[in-house]
XYZ file of C-alpha atoms in Angstrom:
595
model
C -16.451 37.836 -27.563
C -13.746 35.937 -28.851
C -13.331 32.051 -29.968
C -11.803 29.323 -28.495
C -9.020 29.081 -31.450
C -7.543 32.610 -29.938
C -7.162 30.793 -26.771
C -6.055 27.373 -27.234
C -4.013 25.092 -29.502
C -4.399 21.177 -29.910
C -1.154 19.720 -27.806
C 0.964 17.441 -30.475
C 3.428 16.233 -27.960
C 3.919 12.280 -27.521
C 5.899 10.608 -25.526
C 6.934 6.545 -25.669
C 5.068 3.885 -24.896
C 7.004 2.774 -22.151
C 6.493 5.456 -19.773
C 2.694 5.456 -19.530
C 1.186 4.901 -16.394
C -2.180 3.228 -15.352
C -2.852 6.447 -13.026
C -2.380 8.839 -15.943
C -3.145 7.236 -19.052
C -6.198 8.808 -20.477
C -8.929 7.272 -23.063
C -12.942 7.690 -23.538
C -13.294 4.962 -21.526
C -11.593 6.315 -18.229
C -13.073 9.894 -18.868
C -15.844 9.605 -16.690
C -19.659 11.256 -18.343
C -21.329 14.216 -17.204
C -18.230 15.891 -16.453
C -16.969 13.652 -13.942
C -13.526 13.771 -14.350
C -11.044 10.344 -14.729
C -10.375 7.599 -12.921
C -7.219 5.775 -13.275
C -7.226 3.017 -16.362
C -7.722 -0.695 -16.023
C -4.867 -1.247 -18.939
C -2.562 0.156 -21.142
C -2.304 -0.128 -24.949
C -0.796 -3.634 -25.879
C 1.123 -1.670 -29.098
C 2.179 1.527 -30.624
C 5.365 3.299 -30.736
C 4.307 6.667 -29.236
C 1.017 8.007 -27.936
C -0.791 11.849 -27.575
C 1.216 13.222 -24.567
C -0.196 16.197 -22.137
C 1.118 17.928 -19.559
C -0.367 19.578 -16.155
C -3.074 22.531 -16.762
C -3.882 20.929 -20.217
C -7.523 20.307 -20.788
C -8.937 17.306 -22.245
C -11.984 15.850 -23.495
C -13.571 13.246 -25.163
C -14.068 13.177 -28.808
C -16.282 10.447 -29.462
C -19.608 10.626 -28.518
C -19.606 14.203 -27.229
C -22.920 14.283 -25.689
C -21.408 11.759 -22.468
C -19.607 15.384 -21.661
C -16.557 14.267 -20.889
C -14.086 16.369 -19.331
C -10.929 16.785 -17.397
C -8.636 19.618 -16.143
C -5.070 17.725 -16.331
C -3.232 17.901 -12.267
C -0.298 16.177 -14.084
C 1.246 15.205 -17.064
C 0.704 11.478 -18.726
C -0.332 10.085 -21.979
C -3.734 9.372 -23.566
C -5.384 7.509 -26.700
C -5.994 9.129 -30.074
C -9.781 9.521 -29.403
C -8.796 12.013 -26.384
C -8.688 16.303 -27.513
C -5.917 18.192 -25.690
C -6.231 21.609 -25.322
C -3.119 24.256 -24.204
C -4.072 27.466 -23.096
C -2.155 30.068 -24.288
C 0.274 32.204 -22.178
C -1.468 35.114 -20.474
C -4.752 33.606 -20.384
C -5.726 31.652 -17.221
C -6.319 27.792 -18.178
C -9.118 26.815 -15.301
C -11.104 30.086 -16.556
C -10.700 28.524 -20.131
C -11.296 24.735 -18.771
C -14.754 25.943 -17.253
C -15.749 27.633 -20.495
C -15.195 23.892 -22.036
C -16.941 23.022 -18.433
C -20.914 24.193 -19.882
C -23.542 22.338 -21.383
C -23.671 24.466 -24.607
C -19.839 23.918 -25.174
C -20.868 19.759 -25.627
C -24.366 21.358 -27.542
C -21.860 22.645 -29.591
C -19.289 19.674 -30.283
C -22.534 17.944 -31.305
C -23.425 20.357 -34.027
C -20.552 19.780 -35.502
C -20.378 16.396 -34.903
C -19.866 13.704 -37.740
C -21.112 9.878 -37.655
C -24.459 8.865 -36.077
C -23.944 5.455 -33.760
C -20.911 7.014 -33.078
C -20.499 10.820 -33.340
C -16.728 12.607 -33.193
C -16.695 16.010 -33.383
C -14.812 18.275 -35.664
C -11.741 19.843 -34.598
C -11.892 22.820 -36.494
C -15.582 23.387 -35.703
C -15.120 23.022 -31.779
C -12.781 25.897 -31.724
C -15.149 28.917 -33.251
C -16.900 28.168 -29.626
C -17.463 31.490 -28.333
C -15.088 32.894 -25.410
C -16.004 35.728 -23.174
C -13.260 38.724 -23.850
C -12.292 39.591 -19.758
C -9.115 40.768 -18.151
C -6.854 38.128 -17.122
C -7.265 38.936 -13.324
C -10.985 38.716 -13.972
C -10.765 35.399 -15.527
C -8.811 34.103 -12.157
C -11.808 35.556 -9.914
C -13.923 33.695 -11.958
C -12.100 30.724 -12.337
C -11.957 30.893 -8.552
C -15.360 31.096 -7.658
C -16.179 28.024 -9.574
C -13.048 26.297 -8.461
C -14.038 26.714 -4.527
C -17.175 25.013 -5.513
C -15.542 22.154 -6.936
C -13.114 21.971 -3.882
C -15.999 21.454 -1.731
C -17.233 18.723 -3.549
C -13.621 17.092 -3.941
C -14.095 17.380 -0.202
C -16.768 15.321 -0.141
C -15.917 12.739 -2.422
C -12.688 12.015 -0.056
C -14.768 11.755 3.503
C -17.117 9.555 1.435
C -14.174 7.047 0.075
C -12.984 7.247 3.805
C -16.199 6.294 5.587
C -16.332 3.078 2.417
C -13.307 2.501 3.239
C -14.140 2.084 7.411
C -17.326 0.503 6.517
C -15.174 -2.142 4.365
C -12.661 -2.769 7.322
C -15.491 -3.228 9.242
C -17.053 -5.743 7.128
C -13.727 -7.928 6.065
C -12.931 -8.036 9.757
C -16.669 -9.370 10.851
C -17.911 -11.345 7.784
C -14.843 -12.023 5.739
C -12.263 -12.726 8.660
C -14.997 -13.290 11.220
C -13.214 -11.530 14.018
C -16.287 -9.754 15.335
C -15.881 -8.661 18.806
C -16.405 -12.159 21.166
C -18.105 -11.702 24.623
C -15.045 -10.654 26.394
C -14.175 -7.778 23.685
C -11.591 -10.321 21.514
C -11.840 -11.566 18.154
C -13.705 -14.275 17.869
C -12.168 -16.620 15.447
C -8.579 -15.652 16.150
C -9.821 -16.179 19.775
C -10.898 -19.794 19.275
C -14.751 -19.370 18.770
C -16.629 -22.214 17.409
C -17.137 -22.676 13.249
C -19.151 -24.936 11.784
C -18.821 -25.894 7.961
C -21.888 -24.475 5.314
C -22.437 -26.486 2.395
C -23.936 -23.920 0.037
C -21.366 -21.552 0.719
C -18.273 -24.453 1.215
C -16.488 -22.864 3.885
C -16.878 -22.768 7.730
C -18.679 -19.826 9.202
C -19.349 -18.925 13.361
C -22.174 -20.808 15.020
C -25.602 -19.613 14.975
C -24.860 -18.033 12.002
C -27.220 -18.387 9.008
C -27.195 -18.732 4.945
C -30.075 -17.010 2.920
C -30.838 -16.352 -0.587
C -30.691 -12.653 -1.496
C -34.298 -12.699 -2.592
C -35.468 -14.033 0.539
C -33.432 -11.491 2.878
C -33.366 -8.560 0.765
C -36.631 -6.483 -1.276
C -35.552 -6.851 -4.700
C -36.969 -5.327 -8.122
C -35.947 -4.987 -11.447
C -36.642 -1.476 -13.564
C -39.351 -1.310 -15.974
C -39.152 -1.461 -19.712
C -39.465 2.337 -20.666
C -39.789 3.286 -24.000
C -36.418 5.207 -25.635
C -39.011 6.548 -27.883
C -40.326 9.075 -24.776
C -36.948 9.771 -23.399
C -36.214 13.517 -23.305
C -33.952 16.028 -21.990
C -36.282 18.727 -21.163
C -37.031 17.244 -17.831
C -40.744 16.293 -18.887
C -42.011 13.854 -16.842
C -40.412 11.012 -14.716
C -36.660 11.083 -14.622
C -35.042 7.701 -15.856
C -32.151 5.411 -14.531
C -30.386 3.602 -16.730
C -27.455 1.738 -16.373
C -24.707 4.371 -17.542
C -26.603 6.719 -14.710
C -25.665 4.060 -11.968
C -21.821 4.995 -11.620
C -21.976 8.419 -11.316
C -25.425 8.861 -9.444
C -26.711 11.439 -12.247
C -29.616 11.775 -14.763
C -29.630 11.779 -18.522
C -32.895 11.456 -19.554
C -36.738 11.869 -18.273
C -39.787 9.734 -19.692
C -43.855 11.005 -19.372
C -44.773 7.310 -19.714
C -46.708 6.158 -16.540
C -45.010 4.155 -14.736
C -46.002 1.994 -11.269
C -44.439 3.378 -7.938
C -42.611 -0.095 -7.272
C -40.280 0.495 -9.625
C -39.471 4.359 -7.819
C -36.158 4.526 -5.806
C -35.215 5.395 -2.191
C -32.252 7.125 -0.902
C -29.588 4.654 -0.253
C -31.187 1.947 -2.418
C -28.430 -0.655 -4.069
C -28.803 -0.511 -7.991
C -26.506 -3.003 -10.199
C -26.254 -2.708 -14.007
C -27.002 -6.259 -15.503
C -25.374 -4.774 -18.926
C -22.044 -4.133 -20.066
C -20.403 -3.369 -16.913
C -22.068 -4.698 -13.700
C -22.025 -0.957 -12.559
C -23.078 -1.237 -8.242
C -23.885 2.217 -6.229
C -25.762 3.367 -3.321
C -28.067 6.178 -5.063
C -29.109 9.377 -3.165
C -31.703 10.890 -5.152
C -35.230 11.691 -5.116
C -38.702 10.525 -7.243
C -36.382 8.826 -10.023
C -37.822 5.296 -11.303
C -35.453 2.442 -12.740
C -34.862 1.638 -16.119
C -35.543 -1.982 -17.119
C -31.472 -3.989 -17.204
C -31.109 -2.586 -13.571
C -31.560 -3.867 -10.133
C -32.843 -2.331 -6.823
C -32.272 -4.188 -3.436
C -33.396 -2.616 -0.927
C -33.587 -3.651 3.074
C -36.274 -4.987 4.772
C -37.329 -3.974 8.161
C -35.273 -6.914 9.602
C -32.486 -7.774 7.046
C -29.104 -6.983 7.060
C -27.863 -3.483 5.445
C -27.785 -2.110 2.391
C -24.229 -2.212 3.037
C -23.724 -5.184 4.086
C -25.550 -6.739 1.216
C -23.591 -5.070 -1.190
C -20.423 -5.872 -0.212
C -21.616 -9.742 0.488
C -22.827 -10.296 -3.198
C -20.117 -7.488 -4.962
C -17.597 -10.534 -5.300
C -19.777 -12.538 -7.157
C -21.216 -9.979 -9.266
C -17.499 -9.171 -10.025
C -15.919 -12.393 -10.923
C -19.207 -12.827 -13.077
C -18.500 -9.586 -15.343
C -14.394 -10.516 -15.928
C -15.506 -14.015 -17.367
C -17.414 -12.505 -20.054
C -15.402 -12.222 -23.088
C -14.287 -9.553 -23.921
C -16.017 -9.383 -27.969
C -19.180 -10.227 -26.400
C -21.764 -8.031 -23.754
C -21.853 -9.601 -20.479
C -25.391 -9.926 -19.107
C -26.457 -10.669 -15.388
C -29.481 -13.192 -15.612
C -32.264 -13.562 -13.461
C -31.435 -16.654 -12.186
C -27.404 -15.317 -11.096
C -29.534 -13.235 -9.223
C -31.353 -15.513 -7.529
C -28.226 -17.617 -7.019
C -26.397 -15.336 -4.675
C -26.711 -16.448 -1.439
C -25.545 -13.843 1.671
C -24.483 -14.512 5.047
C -26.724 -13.307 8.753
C -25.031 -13.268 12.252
C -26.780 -13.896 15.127
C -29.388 -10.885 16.173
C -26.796 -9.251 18.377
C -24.610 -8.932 16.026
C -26.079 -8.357 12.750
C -27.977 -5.821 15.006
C -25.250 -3.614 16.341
C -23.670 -4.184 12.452
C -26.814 -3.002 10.979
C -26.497 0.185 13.309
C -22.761 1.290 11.843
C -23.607 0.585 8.682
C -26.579 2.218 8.199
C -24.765 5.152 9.847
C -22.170 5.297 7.457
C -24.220 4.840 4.879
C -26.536 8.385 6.177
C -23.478 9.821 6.226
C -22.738 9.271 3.079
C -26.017 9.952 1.042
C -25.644 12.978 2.866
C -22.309 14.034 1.704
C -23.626 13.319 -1.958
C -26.395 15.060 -1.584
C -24.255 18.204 -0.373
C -22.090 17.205 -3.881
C -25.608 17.545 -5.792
C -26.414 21.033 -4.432
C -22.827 22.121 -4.660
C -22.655 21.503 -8.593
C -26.528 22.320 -9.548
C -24.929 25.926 -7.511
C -21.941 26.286 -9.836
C -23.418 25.172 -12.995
C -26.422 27.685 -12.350
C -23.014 29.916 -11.905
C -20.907 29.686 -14.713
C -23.226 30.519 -17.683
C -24.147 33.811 -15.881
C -20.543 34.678 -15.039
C -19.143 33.882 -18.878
C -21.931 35.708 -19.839
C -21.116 39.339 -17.528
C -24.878 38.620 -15.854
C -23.659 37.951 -12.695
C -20.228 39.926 -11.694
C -17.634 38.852 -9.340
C -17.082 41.236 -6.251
C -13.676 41.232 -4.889
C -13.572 42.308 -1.174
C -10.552 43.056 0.900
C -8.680 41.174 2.698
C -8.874 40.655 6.689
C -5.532 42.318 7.537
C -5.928 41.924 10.939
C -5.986 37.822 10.441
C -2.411 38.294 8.191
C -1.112 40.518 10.987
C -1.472 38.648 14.070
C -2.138 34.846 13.021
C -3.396 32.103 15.687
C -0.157 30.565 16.058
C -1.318 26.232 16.233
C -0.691 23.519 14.840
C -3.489 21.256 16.266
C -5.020 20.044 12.163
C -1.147 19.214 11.424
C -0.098 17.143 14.475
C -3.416 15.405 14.641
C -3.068 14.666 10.672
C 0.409 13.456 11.458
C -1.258 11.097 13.302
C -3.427 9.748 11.714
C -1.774 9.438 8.346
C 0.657 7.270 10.602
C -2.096 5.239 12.074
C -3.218 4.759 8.565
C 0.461 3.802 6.463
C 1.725 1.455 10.166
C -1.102 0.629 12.482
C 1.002 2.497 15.021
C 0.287 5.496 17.915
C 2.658 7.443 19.239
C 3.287 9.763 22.084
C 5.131 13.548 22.294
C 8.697 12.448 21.239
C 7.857 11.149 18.063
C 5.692 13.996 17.280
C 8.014 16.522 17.928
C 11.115 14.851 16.005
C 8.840 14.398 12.927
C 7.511 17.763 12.970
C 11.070 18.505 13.504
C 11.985 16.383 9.788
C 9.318 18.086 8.515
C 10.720 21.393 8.617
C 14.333 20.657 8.260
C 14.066 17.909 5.742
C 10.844 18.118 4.091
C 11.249 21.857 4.131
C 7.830 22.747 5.319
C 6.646 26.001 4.459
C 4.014 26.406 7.225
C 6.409 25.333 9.860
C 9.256 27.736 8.482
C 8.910 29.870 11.511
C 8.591 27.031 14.005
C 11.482 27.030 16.366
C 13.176 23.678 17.425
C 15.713 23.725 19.979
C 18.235 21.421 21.376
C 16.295 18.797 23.934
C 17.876 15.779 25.555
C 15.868 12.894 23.626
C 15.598 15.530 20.247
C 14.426 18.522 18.927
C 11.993 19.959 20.819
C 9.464 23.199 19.953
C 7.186 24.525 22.497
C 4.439 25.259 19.702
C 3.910 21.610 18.793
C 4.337 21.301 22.705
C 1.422 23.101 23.072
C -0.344 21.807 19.786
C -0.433 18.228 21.453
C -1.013 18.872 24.880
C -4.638 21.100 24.190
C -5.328 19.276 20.509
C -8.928 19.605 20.005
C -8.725 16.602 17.532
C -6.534 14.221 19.699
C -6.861 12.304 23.512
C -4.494 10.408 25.385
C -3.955 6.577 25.902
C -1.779 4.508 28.072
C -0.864 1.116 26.690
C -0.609 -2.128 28.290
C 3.383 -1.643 28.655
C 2.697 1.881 30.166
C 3.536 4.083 27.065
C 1.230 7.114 26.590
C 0.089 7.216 22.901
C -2.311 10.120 20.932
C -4.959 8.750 19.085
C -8.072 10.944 16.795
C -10.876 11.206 18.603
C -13.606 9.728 16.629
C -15.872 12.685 16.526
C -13.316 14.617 14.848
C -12.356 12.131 12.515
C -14.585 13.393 9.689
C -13.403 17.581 10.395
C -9.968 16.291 10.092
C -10.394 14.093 7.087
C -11.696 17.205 5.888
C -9.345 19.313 6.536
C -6.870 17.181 4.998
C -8.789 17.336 1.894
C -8.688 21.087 1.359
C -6.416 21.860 -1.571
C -4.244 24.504 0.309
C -3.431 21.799 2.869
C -2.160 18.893 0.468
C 1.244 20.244 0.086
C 1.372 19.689 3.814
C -0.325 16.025 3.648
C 2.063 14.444 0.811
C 5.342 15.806 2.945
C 3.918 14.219 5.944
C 2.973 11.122 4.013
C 6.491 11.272 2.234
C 7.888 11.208 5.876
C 6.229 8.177 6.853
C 7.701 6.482 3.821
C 11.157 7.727 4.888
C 10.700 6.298 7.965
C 10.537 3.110 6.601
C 13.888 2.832 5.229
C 15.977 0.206 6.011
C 17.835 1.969 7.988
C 15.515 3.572 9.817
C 12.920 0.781 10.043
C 10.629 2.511 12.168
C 12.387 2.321 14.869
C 12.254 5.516 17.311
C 15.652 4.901 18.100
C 16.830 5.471 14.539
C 14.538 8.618 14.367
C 16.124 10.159 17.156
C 19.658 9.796 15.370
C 18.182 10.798 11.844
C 17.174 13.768 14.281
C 20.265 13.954 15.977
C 22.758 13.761 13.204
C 20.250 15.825 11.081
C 20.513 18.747 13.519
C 24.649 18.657 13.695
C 25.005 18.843 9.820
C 22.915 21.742 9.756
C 24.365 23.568 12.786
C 27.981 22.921 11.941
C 27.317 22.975 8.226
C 29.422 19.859 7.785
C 29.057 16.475 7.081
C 32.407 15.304 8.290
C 32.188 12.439 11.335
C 34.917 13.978 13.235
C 32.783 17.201 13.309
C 29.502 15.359 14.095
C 30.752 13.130 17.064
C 32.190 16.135 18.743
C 29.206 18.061 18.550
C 27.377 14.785 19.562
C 29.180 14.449 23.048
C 28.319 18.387 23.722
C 24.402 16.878 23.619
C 23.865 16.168 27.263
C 21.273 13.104 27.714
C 18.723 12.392 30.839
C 18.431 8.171 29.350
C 19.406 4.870 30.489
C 22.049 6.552 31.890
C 23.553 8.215 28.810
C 25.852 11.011 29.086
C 25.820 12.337 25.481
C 24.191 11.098 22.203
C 27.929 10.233 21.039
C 27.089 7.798 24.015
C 24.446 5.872 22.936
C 24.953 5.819 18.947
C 27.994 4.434 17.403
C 30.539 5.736 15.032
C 29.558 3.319 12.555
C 26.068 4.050 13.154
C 26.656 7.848 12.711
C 28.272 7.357 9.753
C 25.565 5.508 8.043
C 23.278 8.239 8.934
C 25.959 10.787 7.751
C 25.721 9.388 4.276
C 21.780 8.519 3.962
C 21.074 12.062 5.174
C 23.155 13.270 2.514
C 21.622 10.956 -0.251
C 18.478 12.191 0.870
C 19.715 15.712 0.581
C 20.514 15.272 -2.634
C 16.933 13.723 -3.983
């Protein structure tokens, strides 16, 4: 065995104040417990010079308070506060082998032995580094590190379908509750389509008619957690497992209690809890026999209330404005009586029926997903000790030649995700000419690896492939629409939304995502403006550079009047774009050459 100090050194890079960045600045407070990772920061220091600077691969983890486990693997470089450890693997050692070494239980058992302080323990620097490192090959250390890393891909998977079904359900709800543009009789929104609102005095604004006002203890089953004793809290998993309000975020469990406790206070699957501490905390849980801590909130449904959903997102606002007027040297607290103050809004039984339906879907859906998420980590941390510690070995089979030899030649996940990422950044469809001049940009322009053997040929509207031919006309994930002026448009079929999403997701597929996604920015240009028109001569003058290997107009018109056309009666494409036009493209396809 060796120790961590032959492995790692503490990073002493820093970098100016100026150039941190919400999205990668990195402090206790951002590093999420129980090995959760980061999410971005709510603010940046208001002082200081220089700060701690780390760079991609680079482990961190929290120093203070070392039994939160708090631990990232870096996926880019950024800045973070003094209170933050950075560890650099050394060269010839693989850094996610070394990062889920750091990744165990006993590596935080071990901070804390060394730990110094009691409200507020740090642990030693020198100390953390005699932690003991298993002494395997390097190529073993990347089958390991692999193992354990397809585990966690799986459950960064899930995480993104279930921030994509919040994000549907929240459409939903801002369109129908928010907006009120709920689907009238005849299919149409119904306050954008004139339907009658009357004015609520509790809530001071209009809502629709027949619409009602409740309290949220008279709609929803509320209960607030009993007053366990810290004095019986243990980590050996005796007795009742606890939820407290630093458990609520991240849907785990720190502690158990054998105190008797009565069932009311047990929680259900999909159960609302808010933290009325600190930071009003609000999540959906999704596990089993766990009982609520006293400082924390359940609402639950009734058999004839609106959903949990629903609810939530109804009294979130409130909740929300309540915790950022607290100031900020004092605790915020959520009373009783703010509680019973909230007041939530019920359509008319139709309605709040077929919403009650969708939400409650989603909401299935995603208890589901995090109960897959449970399973998939309780799997790799029942892993990892047993393969640091040679009990369980990595078997390496070989590869399926036949699959490398003779590949299934498609492209159905990548035209259907160029689709929907479109859908997503515009609110537009399109049909087979826009699909095959992007895929087009994204193998001459975005330089595509997957589509590097893709051929494009010369057609009269663009560049035209017969494989993404094919990949739209039999896509699994896609079906056909005609709009009301007649244009036929591809749209995701709804069943396949969530494969798709998922497919997106998978790490050896974002490469592909961010170029299509970095596409759909360039078509919003100025000078492209999404307008097909300009597309086809980004396409068109795109293709001359590249086949004449010049950028000179003279060239480019010429070889534009040898492009025959079948449009508005259009000879060439020198035709039906201008020299000045040309030119323009001419020199933003060369600017863009040059980023």
């Amino acid at each position: 065995m060796n120790k961590l100090n032959d492995a790692v050194t503490y990073v002493k890079e820093r970098m100016p104040r100026e150039e941190l960045k919400l999205e990668t600045y990195i402090t206790t407070d951002n590093l999420k417990q129980n090995k959760g990772g980061k999410e971005n920061a709510i603010s940046l220091p208001p002082s200081g010079n220089t700060f701690p600077a780390y760079s991609k691969n680079d482990i961190l983890i929290g120093n203070i308070r070392p039994y939160l486990r708090k631990i990232w693997f870096a996926d880019s470089s950024g800045g973070h506060s003094a209170d933050v450890l950075n560890l650099r693997v050394n060269k010839g050692i693989c850094p996610r082998f070394i990062y889920y070494n750091c990744f165990q239980n006993e590596f935080f058992d071990h901070m804390m032995k060394g730990s110094k302080g009691s409200k507020m323990p740090r642990g030693d620097k020198n100390q953390i580094l005699t932690f003991p490192i298993p002494d395997y090959s390097y190529n073993y250390q990347q089958q390991i590190a692999k193992v354990l890393s397809d585990l966690d891909n799986k459950i960064e998977v899930n995480i993104k379908i279930n921030m994509e079904l919040e994000a549907m359900a929240k459409l939903i709800y801002d369109y129908w509750f928010v907006q009120f543009d709920f689907p009238n009789k005849n299919g149409k929104p119904y306050k954008s389509s004139g339907g009658k609102m009357v004015y609520n005095k509790e809530l001071k604004l209009v809502i629709p008619e027949g619409w009602e006002v409740k309290p949220l203890t008279e709609e929803m089953d509320l209960q607030y957690g009993f007053p366990f004793s810290t004095k019986l809290f243990n980590e050996e998993e005796n007795g009742v497992p606890v939820i407290r309000i630093r458990d609520i975020q991240n849907g785990s469990i720190s502690y158990h209690s054998t105190e008797d406790v009565d069932e009311k206070y047990r929680l259900n699957k999909g159960d609302v809890l808010v933290g009325m501490d600190g930071n009003f905390h609000i999540n959906y849980w999704n596990l089993e026999n766990c009982y609520l801590n006293q400082r924390c909130l359940r609402i639950r449904s009734k058999s004839n209330s609106i959903s949990e959903i629903q609810a939530r997102y109804m009294i979130e606002p409130f909740i929300k404005a309540r915790e950022k007027n607290v100031s900020r040297t004092t605790v915020g607290h959520l009373s009783a009586k703010d509680i019973n103050d909230l007041k939530i809004i019920v359509a008319h039984p139709e309605l709040q029926s077929k919403a009650n339906k969708l939400f409650n879907s989603i909401l299935k859906k995603i208890i589901s997903s995090r109960e897959e998420n449970q399973r998939l980590g309780e799997l790799r941390d029942w892993l990892l000790p047993m393969l640091m510690n040679g009990q369980i070995k990595v078997v390496q089979t070989e590869k399926d030649t036949l699959k490398e030899l003779f590949p299934d030649v498609n492209l159905y996940a990548e035209v259907a995700a160029l689709q929907f990422l479109d859908k997503k950044a515009n609110s537009l469809s399109h049909g087979k000419t826009y699909i095959q001049k992007a895929m087009s940009h994204l193998k001459d322009i975005k330089r595509e690896k997957r589509l590097k053997h893709i051929e494009f040929e010369e057609y009269h509207w663009g560049m035209f492939s017969k494989t993404v031919a094919k990949s739209i006309d039999s896509n699994p994930f896609l079906y056909q629409e005609t709009t009301p002026n007649g244009k036929k448009v591809y749209k995701v079929k709804a069943n396949k939304m969530k494969e798709l999403i998922t497919w997106m997701a998978l790490q050896e597929n974002q490469g592909f995502v961010k170029s299509v996604e970095e596409l759909i920015a360039l078509y919003q240009e100025p000078l492209i403006g999404n307008d097909i028109d300009r597309i086809e001569l980004l396409n068109t003058v795109h293709r001359c550079m590249t086949k004449l290997n010049s950028d000179k107009l003279v060239d480019i018109r010429k070889e534009m009047q040898e492009w025959p056309m079948k449009e508005n009666s259009y000879k060439n494409k020198a035709e039906k774009f201008t020299e000045n036009e040309t030119l323009h493209m001419i020199g933003f396809i060369k600017e863009l050459l040059v980023k």
